[in-house]
GROMACS .gro file of C-alpha atoms in nm:
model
  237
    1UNK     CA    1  -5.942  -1.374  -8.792
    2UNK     CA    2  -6.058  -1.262  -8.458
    3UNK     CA    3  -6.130  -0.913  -8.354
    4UNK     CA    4  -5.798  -0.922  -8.128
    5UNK     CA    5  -5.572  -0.923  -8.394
    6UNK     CA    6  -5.650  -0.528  -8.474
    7UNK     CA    7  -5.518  -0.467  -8.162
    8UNK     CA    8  -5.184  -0.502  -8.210
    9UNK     CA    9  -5.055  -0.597  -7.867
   10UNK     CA   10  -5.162  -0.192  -7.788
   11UNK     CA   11  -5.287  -0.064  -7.474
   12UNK     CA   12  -5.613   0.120  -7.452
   13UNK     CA   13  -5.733   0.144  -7.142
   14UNK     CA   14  -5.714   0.474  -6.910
   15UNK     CA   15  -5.360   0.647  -6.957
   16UNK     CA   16  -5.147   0.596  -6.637
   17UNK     CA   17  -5.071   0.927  -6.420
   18UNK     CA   18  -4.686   1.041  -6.376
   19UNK     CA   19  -4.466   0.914  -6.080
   20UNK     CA   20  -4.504   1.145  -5.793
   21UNK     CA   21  -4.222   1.334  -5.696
   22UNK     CA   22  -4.262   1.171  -5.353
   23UNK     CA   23  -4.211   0.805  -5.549
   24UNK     CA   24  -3.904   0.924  -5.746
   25UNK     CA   25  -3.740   1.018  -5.432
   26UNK     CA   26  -3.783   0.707  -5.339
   27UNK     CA   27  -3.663   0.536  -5.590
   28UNK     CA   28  -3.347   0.804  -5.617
   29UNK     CA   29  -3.235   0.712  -5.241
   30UNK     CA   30  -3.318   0.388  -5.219
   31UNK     CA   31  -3.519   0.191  -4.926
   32UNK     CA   32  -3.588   0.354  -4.591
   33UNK     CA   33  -3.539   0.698  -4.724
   34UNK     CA   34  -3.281   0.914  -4.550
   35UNK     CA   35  -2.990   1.076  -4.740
   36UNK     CA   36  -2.630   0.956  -4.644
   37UNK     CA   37  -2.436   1.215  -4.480
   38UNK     CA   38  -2.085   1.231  -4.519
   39UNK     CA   39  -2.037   1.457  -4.212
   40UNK     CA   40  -2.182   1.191  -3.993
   41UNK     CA   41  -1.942   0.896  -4.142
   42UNK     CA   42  -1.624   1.151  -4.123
   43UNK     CA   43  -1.691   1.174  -3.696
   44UNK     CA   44  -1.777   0.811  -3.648
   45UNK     CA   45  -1.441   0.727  -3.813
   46UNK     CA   46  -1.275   1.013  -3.668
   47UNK     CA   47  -1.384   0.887  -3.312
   48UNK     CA   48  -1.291   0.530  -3.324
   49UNK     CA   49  -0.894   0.618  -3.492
   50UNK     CA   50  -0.882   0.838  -3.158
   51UNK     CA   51  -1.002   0.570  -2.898
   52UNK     CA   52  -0.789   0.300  -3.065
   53UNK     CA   53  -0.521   0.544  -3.049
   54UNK     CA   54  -0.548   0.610  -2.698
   55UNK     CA   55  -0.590   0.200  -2.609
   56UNK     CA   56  -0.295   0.159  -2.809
   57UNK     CA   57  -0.113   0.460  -2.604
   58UNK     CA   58  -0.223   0.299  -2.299
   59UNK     CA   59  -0.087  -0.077  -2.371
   60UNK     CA   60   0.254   0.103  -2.483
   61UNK     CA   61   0.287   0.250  -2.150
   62UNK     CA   62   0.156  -0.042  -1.947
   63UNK     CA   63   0.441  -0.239  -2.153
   64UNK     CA   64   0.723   0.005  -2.121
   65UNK     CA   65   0.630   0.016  -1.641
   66UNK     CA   66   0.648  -0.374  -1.677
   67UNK     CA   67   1.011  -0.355  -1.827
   68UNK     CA   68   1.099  -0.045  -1.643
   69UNK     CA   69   0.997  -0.298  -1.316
   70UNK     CA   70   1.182  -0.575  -1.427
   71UNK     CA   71   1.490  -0.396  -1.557
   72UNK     CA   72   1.530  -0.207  -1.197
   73UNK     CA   73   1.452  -0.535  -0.972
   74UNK     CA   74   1.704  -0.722  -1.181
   75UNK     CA   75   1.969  -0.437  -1.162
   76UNK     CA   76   1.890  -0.340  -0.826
   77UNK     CA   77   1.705  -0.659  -0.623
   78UNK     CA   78   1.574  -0.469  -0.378
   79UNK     CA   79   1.484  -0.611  -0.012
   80UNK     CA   80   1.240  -0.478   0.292
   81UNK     CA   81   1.459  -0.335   0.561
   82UNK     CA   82   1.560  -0.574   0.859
   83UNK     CA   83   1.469  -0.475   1.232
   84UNK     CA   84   1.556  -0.700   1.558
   85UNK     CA   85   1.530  -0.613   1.920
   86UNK     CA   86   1.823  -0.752   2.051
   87UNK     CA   87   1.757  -0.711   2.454
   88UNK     CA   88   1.508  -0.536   2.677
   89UNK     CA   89   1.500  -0.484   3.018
   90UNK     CA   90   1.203  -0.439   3.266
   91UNK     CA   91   1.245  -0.274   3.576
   92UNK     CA   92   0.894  -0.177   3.647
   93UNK     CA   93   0.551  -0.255   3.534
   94UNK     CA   94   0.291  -0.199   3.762
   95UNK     CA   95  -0.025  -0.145   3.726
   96UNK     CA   96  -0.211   0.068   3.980
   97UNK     CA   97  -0.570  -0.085   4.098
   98UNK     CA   98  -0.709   0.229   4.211
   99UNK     CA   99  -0.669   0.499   3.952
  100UNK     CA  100  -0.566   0.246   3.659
  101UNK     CA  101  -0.217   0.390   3.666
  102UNK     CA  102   0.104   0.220   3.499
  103UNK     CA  103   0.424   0.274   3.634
  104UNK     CA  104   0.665   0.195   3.390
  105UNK     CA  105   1.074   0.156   3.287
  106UNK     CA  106   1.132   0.000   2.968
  107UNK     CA  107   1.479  -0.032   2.807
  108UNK     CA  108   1.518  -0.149   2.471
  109UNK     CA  109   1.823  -0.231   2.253
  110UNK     CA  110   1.749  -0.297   1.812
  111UNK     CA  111   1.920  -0.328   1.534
  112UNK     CA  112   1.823  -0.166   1.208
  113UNK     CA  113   1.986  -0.353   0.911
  114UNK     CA  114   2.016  -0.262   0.567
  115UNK     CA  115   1.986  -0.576   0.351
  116UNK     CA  116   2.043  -0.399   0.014
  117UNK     CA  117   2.385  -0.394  -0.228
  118UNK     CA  118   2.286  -0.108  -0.440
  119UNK     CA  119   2.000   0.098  -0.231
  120UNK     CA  120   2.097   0.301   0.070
  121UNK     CA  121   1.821   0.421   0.304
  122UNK     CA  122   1.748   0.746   0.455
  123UNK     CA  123   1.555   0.747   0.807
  124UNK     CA  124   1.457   1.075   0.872
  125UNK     CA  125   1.178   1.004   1.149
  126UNK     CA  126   1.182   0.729   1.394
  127UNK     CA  127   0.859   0.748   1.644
  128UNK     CA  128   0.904   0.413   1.869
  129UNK     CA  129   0.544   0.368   2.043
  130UNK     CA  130   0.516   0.119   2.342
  131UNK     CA  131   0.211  -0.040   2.388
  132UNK     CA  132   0.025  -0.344   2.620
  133UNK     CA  133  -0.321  -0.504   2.447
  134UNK     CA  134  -0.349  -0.198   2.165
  135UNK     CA  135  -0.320   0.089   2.480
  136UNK     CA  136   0.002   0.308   2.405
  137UNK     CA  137   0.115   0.411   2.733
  138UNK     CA  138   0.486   0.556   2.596
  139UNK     CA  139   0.621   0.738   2.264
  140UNK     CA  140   0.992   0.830   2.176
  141UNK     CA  141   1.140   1.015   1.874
  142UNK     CA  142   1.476   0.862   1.824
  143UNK     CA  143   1.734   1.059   1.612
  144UNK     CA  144   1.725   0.986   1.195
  145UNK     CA  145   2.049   0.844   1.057
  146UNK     CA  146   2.119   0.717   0.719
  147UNK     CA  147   2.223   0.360   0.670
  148UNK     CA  148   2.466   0.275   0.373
  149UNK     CA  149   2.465  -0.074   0.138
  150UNK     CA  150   2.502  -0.340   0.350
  151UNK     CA  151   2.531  -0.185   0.721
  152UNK     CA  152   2.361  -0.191   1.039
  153UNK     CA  153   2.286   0.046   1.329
  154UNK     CA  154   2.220  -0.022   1.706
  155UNK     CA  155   1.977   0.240   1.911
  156UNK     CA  156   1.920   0.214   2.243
  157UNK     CA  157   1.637   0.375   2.422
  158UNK     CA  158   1.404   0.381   2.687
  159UNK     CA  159   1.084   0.439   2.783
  160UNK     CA  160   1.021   0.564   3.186
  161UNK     CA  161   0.705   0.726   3.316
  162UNK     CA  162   0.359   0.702   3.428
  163UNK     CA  163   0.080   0.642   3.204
  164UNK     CA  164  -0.344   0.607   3.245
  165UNK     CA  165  -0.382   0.267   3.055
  166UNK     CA  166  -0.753   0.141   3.084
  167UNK     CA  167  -0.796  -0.225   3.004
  168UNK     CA  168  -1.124  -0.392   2.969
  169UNK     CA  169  -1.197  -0.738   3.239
  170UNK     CA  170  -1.019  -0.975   3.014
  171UNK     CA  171  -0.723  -0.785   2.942
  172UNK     CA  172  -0.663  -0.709   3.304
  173UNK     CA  173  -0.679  -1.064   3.368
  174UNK     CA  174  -0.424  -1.130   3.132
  175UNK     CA  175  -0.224  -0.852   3.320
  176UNK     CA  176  -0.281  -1.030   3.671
  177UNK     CA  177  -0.150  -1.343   3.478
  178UNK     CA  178   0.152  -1.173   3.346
  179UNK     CA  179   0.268  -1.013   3.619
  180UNK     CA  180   0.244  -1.406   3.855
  181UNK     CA  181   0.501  -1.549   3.588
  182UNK     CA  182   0.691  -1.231   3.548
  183UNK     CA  183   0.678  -1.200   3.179
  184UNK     CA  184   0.488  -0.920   3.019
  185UNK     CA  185   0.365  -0.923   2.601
  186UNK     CA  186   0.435  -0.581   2.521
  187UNK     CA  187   0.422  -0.459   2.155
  188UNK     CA  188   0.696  -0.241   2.009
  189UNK     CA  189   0.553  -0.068   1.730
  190UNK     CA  190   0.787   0.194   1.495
  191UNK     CA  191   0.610   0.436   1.228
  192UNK     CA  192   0.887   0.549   0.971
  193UNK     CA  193   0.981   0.830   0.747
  194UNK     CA  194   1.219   0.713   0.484
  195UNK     CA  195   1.400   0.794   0.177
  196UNK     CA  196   1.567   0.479  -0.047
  197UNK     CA  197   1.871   0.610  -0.245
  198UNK     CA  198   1.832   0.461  -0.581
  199UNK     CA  199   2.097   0.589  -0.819
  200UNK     CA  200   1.984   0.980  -0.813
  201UNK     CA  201   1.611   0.943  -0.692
  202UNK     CA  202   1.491   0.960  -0.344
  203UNK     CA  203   1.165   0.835  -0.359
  204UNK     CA  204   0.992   0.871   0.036
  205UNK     CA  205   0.787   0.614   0.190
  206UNK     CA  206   0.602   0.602   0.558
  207UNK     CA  207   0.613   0.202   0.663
  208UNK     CA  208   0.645   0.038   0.999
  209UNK     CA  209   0.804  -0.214   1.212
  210UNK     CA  210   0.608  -0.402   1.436
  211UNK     CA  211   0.744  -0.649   1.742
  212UNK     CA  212   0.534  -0.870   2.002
  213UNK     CA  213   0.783  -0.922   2.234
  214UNK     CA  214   0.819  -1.136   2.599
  215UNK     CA  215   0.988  -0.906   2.828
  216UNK     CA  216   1.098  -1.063   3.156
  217UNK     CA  217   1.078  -0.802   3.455
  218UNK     CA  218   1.389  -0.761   3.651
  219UNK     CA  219   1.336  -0.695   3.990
  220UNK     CA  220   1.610  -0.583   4.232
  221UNK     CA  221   1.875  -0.657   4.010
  222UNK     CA  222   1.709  -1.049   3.952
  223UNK     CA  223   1.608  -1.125   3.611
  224UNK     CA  224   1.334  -1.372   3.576
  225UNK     CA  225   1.429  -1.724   3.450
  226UNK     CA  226   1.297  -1.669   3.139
  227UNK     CA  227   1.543  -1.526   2.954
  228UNK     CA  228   1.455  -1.229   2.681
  229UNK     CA  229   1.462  -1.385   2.331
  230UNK     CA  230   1.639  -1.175   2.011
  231UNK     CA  231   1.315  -1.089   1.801
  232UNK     CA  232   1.263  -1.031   1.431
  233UNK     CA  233   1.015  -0.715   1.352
  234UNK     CA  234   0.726  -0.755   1.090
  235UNK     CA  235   0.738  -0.447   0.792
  236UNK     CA  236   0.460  -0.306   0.625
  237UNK     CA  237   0.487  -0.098   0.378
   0.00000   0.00000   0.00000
């Protein structure tokens, strides 16, 4: 029998130390160390329930405008308001050479309309502007009125006076142009204060009309051949 049968499958080599208390934390925690803190997990959670909250919150109220839209076009079908000028007249336009002086008389007939069934409309400021190539050279406050479901107004005003208007070289060609054929492009340009009546709201807005219009002078009592045409007005909101 050989001597490593005394042995008995013991171990006697040099006794093995303890674990250190740096190794059993180790093996207590797990990998990588660093104790779990509850605290920590408790905000993270706590701070994504509130930001899904809040998207959620916002999509509700995105959805509920969208209907709220839909609900008061489809009740309500609500149009632009509808401005013509129906006739002007254009006694004098002349231009002054020497000190870039324009002698003016403008008269000018329009036609608000109301296109709406169910919305009235308040105007409560009416400032009519008169202009030639972007120069204003007159400005009129016409009174407010309100205009019911379906109705019109007419308003006549004019516009007579003397104004500096400085035009570059190719706008007072234009003018030299205009004034051999005896029509004149003259913008009509109205800035609004309104109220719509919708049921009990008011709600205000500040839009505009805008015309390009041919005006044929008339001079001593003869109007040119060409004829002034009924225009339709542009609105901006």
């Amino acid at each position: 029998m050989s001597s490593d049968s005394h042995l008995n499958g013991a171990y006697y080599g040099p006794s093995i130390p303890p674990p250190s208390k740096k190794s059993r934390s180790y093996n207590r925690h797990g990998r990588g160390g660093g104790s779990c803190n509850p605290f920590s997990w408790c905000c993270s959670c706590l701070c994504g329930c509130i930001f899904n909250l809040i998207f959620q919150i916002l999509i509700t109220i995105l959805v509920l405008l969208g209907i709220a839209v839909l609900v008061f076009w489809l009740i309500f079908r609500p149009n632009a308001p509808k401005f013509h000028v129906n006739d002007a007249t254009l006694t004098q336009f002349t231009l002054s050479s020497d000190n870039n002086t324009l002698y003016y008389n403008l008269a000018v007939n329009m036609t608000f309309r109301n296109p709406n069934k169910r919305i009235g409309i308040y105007y409560d400021k009416i400032e009519a502007n008169a202009e030639y190539y972007d120069k204003r050279f007159a400005s009129r406050n016409l009174d407010g009125f309100y205009l019911g479901h379906k109705r019109e107004n007419n308003v006549n005003t004019e516009f007579v006076g003397e104004q500096v208007v400085v035009l570059g070289n190719g706008d007072r060609s234009k003018y030299d142009r205009e004034r051999n054929d005896g029509v004149y492009n003259i913008d009509l340009k109205l800035r609004l204060r309104l109220r719509l009546k919708v049921g009990w709201a008011k709600p205000k807005f500040k839009p505009k009309f805008e015309c390009e219009l041919k005006i044929p002078v008339t001079s001593g009592g003869v109007v040119s051949s060409t004829g002034f045409q009924r225009t339709k007005c542009d609105f901006d909101w």
